[in-house]
C-alpha cells in the first residue's frame, strides 16, 4: 500500500468528499427513486423521493416484453464480457510488454500505428468492419465482439499498460533474469505483479465498457436471444408508444449492479501496488 | 455465403422496432403465422427504436438485411431512390391483397413505378387540446386560425407568461405554419412530384412570418424556451407544463394522442380540435403520410414467403385481432373493419382517424414530397427556422434561403 | 568448467561515458576473485557485464570457454547479488529465495531444504514469511545473498554483499561464504566467484586473488599478500591497507630519499631498479611500519616528527604527525603508545621508520620501482 | 534479453495480426471511401478530391463544427484530466470509508451514455434546474444553459468532466508506483503535501499523465454522446461537434463518402496534435524504467 | 538547542512485531551520537521515529525540549541520509541536492554555492548533471549524504551513510563529516547528530558517545573508549572490537578462571565484584591481548594452544587456535609473527594471555562483573 496518511482535519475532508460525492451520485439516487415513480412523476420532478414504494417495476422490467427474461440477457452479456476480458488482458499485456521493454524492428512504426488506430472515429469504421465480418461469416454471433480483442486491437489498453510499464524500474526484472526467467516467466512472475493496478483497471474498464456497449452488439447481433443487457434495456423504448419508464429505469438500476460490484471488488487492488517497496532506511 | 441464407430457406427474418405492447402482440401473431405455415420459422429481430435505423442501414449496405422489415415512409426516399432499394412487391401480387388498400395508400409505397412498401397505418396532423386547461383560461377551443392566434394573448392574460395554448417542437410548428401557407397559396414547400421547391419567395416569406406570428403572439411555445427546459426536442408529454395543464394544446400526429395523454392526470381532459382552415382554401394543408410501412429486402432469397408474412400481418383478420392498434389504426380495410367490429377503440383516436380520412376522401390531403422528410432536408429546414426562432436572421433572408438553398439541396439529394 | 575470461572488454554508456577501458582478466575456474577499487571505478559495471545485464560495447567475454557476449543472463549459469538488492517486492522472503529454484523446476522437498539451509546460514530463518518492505537494510541484504546462494551456479557474482551488516555478522558471513566456496570446490563443483567489496578485511581474507580497478582500468591482479607487499603502483599501494600507506614526494639520490629535509637511506635489497635512478620519486611507507619504540631492526631509522593528533581505536592508536611539510601517520599498538596519547599538539617526537619496508614509485607514472 | 529482436516481435505479433485482420481493411476502405460518393444503395462512385475540396471551401457547417470541436477539446481535456488527478490524489489518502467515495466518484462513468445521464443532465441544466437554483442561491442570474449558444457548450464540457472516473482510476493506479521512500525524503527535505504532489508525484507519474492527456484528447475530439444526448448539437450548432456531423453525414444523410472524408480530416487533426504531444513528451515525461538512449 | 530525548519510546509495527522496547536516551545538543547494533536491532526504526517517518506507538520523543511525537518531519528541523538513499530519480544530482534549499526559498546564489560546496566535499562535482540511475552505488550514497549536509538542520540523522564507499574514500569522508560537525559547533550552530554505522572505525573515531542496541533495547551508552574498555555486558563486549573478543565459558574460583583445563589467574584489580564470586562465568579476552612473544608484562600468562589457521591481513595476522575445547583468536603484528604463519594445522604453540585486560561476565545474565 502506498497511500498517504491523512493527518489533519479528517472531518473537513469528509465534508468536501461527501459534497462532491453527492453530485456524483445524484443520478444513481435519482434512478433508484425514479424506478418507483409513475411516468408523470418522473417527468415533473427532479427530486428523489417517490410517492410510493412498489417493487413491481423491477419484477415487470425483469420479465421484459420479449420471449426472454433479463436472466438471458445478463447471461449473454457475461458470455461476451468475460471471454473478452480474458483475451484482452492476455493480448494487451503481451503487446504492451513488447513495446515497453523490447527492441525490435519497426517498433516505432507499429507504435505509431497503434496510437493512430484510435484516432479515426469509430462511426466510419462501422460499415467496413461489418463487411469484413460478413465476409468471415461471423455475423449474428459474439465472435466479432470478442475475437478482435484477442489481437490487442483495444489499443487504449495497450497504450495504458505501456505507459505504466515504462514508469517501472527494471531492477526486479534484471534480478529475475539472473534467477533464470525466460521472457514469458519474467512477464508472468515479475511484470504482471508489478503491473497489477494497471491490469486491474484494464479489467474494470473492459467489463464496464463491454457491458455498456450498445453499438457493437446492435450491429452484429440480430437474434433477440443473443442480445446483451445493453440492447435489451432499450428494447421496449419505441418511438411513438407509451413507455413504462419505471420498468426501464428499474432494470437499468439492476444492470448497473454487476459493474458496481466489479468496481468494488477491484478497487482495493488499484491501491495495492507492489512496486512501491524496497528497503527502508 | 452470408449466414442469413445458410439457415435453410424456411427461415424468415423479420425486423421491427417498437415498445412492449407491440413486441408481445407481434410475437403472438408470428406464432400464429408459423402454425399456419408448418416448417416456416420466423426469426423476430426486434428492438427499440434507438439504433434500429443504424442497424438497418448497415445491414442493407452489407446486403444482409432481413427478409421483411418495418420502415418509415421517409426512409423509402433514402434507401430506394429509384425503387431498387427494396424488393418490388408488384412481383408478389398473387400473395398480397392489394385490393385492401386505397390507391392513395398504395401510391405512398411506390417509387418510380415499383411498389417498394405497403403502409400499415396512416397518420396525419391533428389539433389536440386540453379542454380543462382552456376552461381554466376561460376560453373556448379555437376552431379557426383567428381564434387560434387570439388564444395566445388570451392565455397569457388568463394564466400568465408561462402558459401557452399550443405546444410542439420546431418541426410541428413549421408544419403548422406551412399548413397556413398551403391553404393560402395552394402549394406546399416542396413539389410532391418534381424535385423542386414549390413555394415562391412570397409564399416562403409568409411561411416564416406565420411561424413568427405563432411565436410572437404567444400561441406556441418558443423554441428557446423549450430548449431551455431540457432540450428542444423533448416530447410534449414529458414537459412538466403539459402535465400540469399549463400548456394546453399540441399540434401532433394522431398516432401520438395516446402517448400525449399518458402522463396527464385524470383531471385533465383532452379533446380533438377542429382543423383550422382559411376561408376559401383549396387545400387542407394537412400533412400526413403512412405511419409505418413494411418492405421486403431486395436481397431476400424468399421474397414470396416474405410477402406472405407481410400480407398476413397487414390483412389477416385474426392477425388484425392480435395486433390490435399496436401499429396504429390499420390501413388495410379488412383489418380496420375487424378492429371496429370488435369495438373498444378509444373515441378520441377514432375521431382523429375519421377527421383525417374525411380530408383524404375529399382529396384535400396532398401527398407530401418524398424528400420532404429526408434527414438532410429536414435538417436544413430546421436550421433555417432555428435561426428565425433565435432571431438570428430577418424573415426575408430566411425566406430566400428556404427557396434558394432548398432548391440547391433538393438537386443534390 | 566456468572460467571467466575478459579480453579487451569495454563499456561506453549511452550518455557517452566510457566506464570500462579494455579490461583483460582471467578468472580461473573455481577461483575466488575480489574486485576492489574506488567508488565509481566500474566494479558493478563489470559484474553486470559478466552477468549479461549490461551490453558489452567492445571486446569479448567468455564463460567456461564459450563466448557469451550475446547470451542472455539466464543461459550464463550465474547467480548474482545486486548492490541495491533488487528483491521482488511482491514475494515473501521465502519466495524470493525459492524463485530461482522454482523456475529450475527443483523438486519441492529439495527446494524447501535448500531455502531453509540458506536462511539458516544467513541467520534469517525467522524472516521467511516477511515481505521485503518489512525488513531492515541488513536483513534485505542477506535475502539478496540468500537468493544467490540457494542456486548452484557456475559463477557467483557478489556486489558488496555484506556492506550493510554489522562487524560481527559480517565476520560470520565472511567465514560462511568462504566455507561455502571451499566446500563447493571440495565437492567437485567449484563455483567461480567474483566478489566486489570495499572492506579490506573481506578482500584480504576471502580473495584468492584481488583485482584492483581504477576508473575502468585494471591496476593489478594478484594475491592479497603480493598486493600488500608488492603493489604494482602508487595507486594500489595507497588503496590497499588501512589506514593508507604514507605516500610522499621525495628526492632519491644515492640509495636514499630526502623527505621533508630528512635523509632516509633505503636498504639495497629494497631499492631494486631504483638503484640506478636519481631524482624525484614517490616514497611510500605503511603506517604499521612506523613505530615509536626504538627497535633493533636493520634499516630502521629514527625520524623526528611534529605531532598533530592521535586517534584511539581500541587495540591500537593512529598517530598523525608531520615531517617537515609532509604528513605521516603511524599505527601503534595501544599498549606501546605510552605518554604519546597525552602529548600536546605540535610537540616533537622520535618515530622509527622501518626502511626495510619502504616502497618507491616513479614520480610521474606511479609505477613501482623495484 | 530485451534486445532479442525476434522475441520482441513475437510478442507484438498479436497486434500486428490484429491490425492486418481487423483494422487494415476498414481503414483502407474508409480512406478509399473518402474519395467517392457513396449512398449505400448504389456502388461508390469515384469523385477524386471533391469531398475534401467541398469541405475545405463550401461547407460552412464543417468549419463551424471544427471550431466547436476544438473549443470543446480545449475546455474539456484539461478539466477532465485535472479533475481526475486532483480527485485521485485526494482519494489516495488513508481514510475510513474511502472505498465508498471511490466508488461514488466512479459511478458517473459506469452510467456512461445511458438514458439516466441524459435525463438527469437535462434536469440539472434546465431553466428551473438544480444548477440555476444554486446560482440563484449565490445571487446570480439564472442561465438558459441549454438554449443559449454561449453557454450550451458548458453543459457538455461539464458532462465530459463529470465522467472523469476512468482517468481517475488510472491515476489512482499510477500513484501506487511512486515509491514511498521518495515522499519520506521529500518530507525530510521540508516539502509540504502540496509541494510533494507537484514535485514528486506529478513528475513521477508523467507517463500516465501523458497517457491521459493523449487519450482524453482523442476522446474529446471524438466526443459524441454528450452533444447527441443533451444538446442535439444545438442551439444554433453551438455544440455541433465533428463526431455528430460525421454521424449525420454517414448514417442520416447517407453521404458515406463525405463522412469518411470528414473523418480523415479529423484523423489528420488529432494525429497531428498527438505527434506534437509525443514530441513534447521528451521534455517533460520521465520514464523510470527506460534505459537512456544515445 | 536541539537535544533529542527519548522517554520510554516504543514501536510496534502493524504486523504486530515489536521493534523498539521502551528506549530511554538523551542525545545532548550538538552531540555526535553513534548507534551500533546487529542487523535488525531497530537502529533505522529509531532514526525514522526521530525523523517523524515512523509513528511512535509508545513513549515520548522531544527535540529541543519540545514534544514532537505528532509533529510532521518537516517541522522537526532535521536532515537525514536514508539507508536506501531515496534519491529523486527524476532530478539531476544537482537538483537532488538543491531540492531542500529550493523549498526553503534559499537565494539562488547561496543555493548554488552550498550545493557546489557539498559536491566538492563529497568529491562528486563531476556528477552534478547526472541522473541517479547513471550513478554507481557509492556515488548515489554520496548524493544522499550531500542532500543532508547542504541543509543547516538542528539534527543530522545518518543511516549508514558510508557503507558503500571504499576504505580510502570512507576515511576521507569520515574526517570531513567530523570536521563539518566540529566547525558547526565552533560556529555556534551545533548540530546534534545521530549516526548509524556498522563500521567499528567510524563508530570509534566519530562518536562522542556510542549507543549499543540489541533487539530494540539499549545495552550501553558511553564513550568509545569506555565501551571498549568497560563493556557493560558480554553482548557489548563481543560486539565492539574486531575481530571480536574471545568469550568463553569458564569456572571462576579463587580469583582464577579455568578455561579448557588451563588455570588463568586474574589480577585482583580486574576482578572487582567477581572477587566474591565463584562458579560459572564468561571469560573474555580481546584478540589483541593475546600475543606470541613472551613479554614481561605483569599478569601475562603463557597458554599452550593448538593452531587452527592464520589469516594474513597485511599489517597483521589473525591467528585462530584452540585451548582445550575452546576456540580463541589472536591478533598479531605481522612483523612479530615469525614462523607461525608456516606452522602446520594442529601444531602446539605458546600464547601469551594478558590477563590484566581480562573481562568477566555473569554466565547467565551476561552482565559485567567488576
Ligand atoms: N547508466 C549510466 N550512464 C552513465 N554512466 C554510468 C551509468 N551507470 C554507471 N555509470 C558510471 O560508470 C562508472 C562506473 O559505475 P559502477 O556502478 O560500475 O561503479 P562501481 O565501481 O560499482 O562503484 P561503487 O563502488 O560506488 O558501487 C561510474 O562513474 C558511474 O557514474
Ligand atoms: N514494516 C515492518 N513491519 C514489520 N517489521 C519490520 C518492519 N520494518 C522493520 N521491521 C523489523 O524491525 C526490526 C528493526 O528494523 P530496522 O530497519 O530498524 O533495523 P536496523 O537496526 O536498521 O537493521 P540494519 O542494520 O539491518 O539496517 C527488524 O527486525 C525488521 O525486520
Ligand atoms: Mg557498484
Ligand atoms: Mg537499518
Coordinates of C-alpha atoms and ligand atoms in Angstrom, one line a residue, chain C residues 13 15 17 19 39-45 83 160 198, chain E residues 130 133-139 164, ligand 1:
Chain C
X13 CA 27.3 4.1 -21.6
X15 CA 25.4 9.1 -22.5
X17 CA 30.7 8.0 -20.6
X19 CA 33.2 3.3 -17.9
X39 CA 33.7 4.3 -5.8
X40 CA 32.7 4.6 -9.4
X41 CA 35.6 2.7 -10.9
X42 CA 33.2 0.3 -12.7
X43 CA 33.2 -2.7 -10.5
X44 CA 29.5 -3.1 -10.7
X45 CA 29.5 -2.3 -14.4
X83 CA 24.2 -3.8 -4.9
X160 CA 29.2 -5.7 -2.0
X198 CA 35.1 -2.2 -0.1
Chain E
X130 CA 23.9 13.0 -13.9
X133 CA 20.3 5.9 -12.4
X134 CA 23.6 6.9 -14.0
X135 CA 25.4 6.7 -10.7
X136 CA 27.4 3.9 -9.1
X137 CA 26.3 2.7 -5.7
X138 CA 28.9 4.7 -3.9
X139 CA 28.2 7.8 -5.9
X164 CA 29.2 1.7 0.0
Ligands
LIG1 N1 23.7 4.3 -16.8 C1 24.8 5.0 -16.7 N2 25.1 6.0 -17.5 C2 26.2 6.7 -17.4 N3 27.2 6.5 -16.5 C3 27.0 5.5 -15.7 C4 25.8 4.7 -15.7 N4 25.9 3.8 -14.7 C5 27.1 4.0 -14.1 N5 27.8 5.0 -14.7 C6 29.1 5.5 -14.3 O1 30.0 4.4 -14.6 C7 31.0 4.4 -13.6 C8 31.1 3.0 -13.0 O2 29.9 2.7 -12.3 P1 29.8 1.4 -11.4 O3 28.5 1.4 -10.9 O4 30.3 0.3 -12.2 O5 30.8 1.8 -10.3 P2 31.3 0.9 -9.0 O6 32.7 0.6 -9.2 O7 30.3 -0.2 -8.8 O8 31.1 2.0 -7.9 P3 30.6 1.8 -6.4 O9 31.6 1.2 -5.6 O10 30.3 3.2 -6.0 O11 29.3 1.0 -6.5 C9 30.6 5.4 -12.6 O12 31.4 6.6 -12.7 C10 29.2 5.8 -12.9 O13 29.0 7.1 -12.6

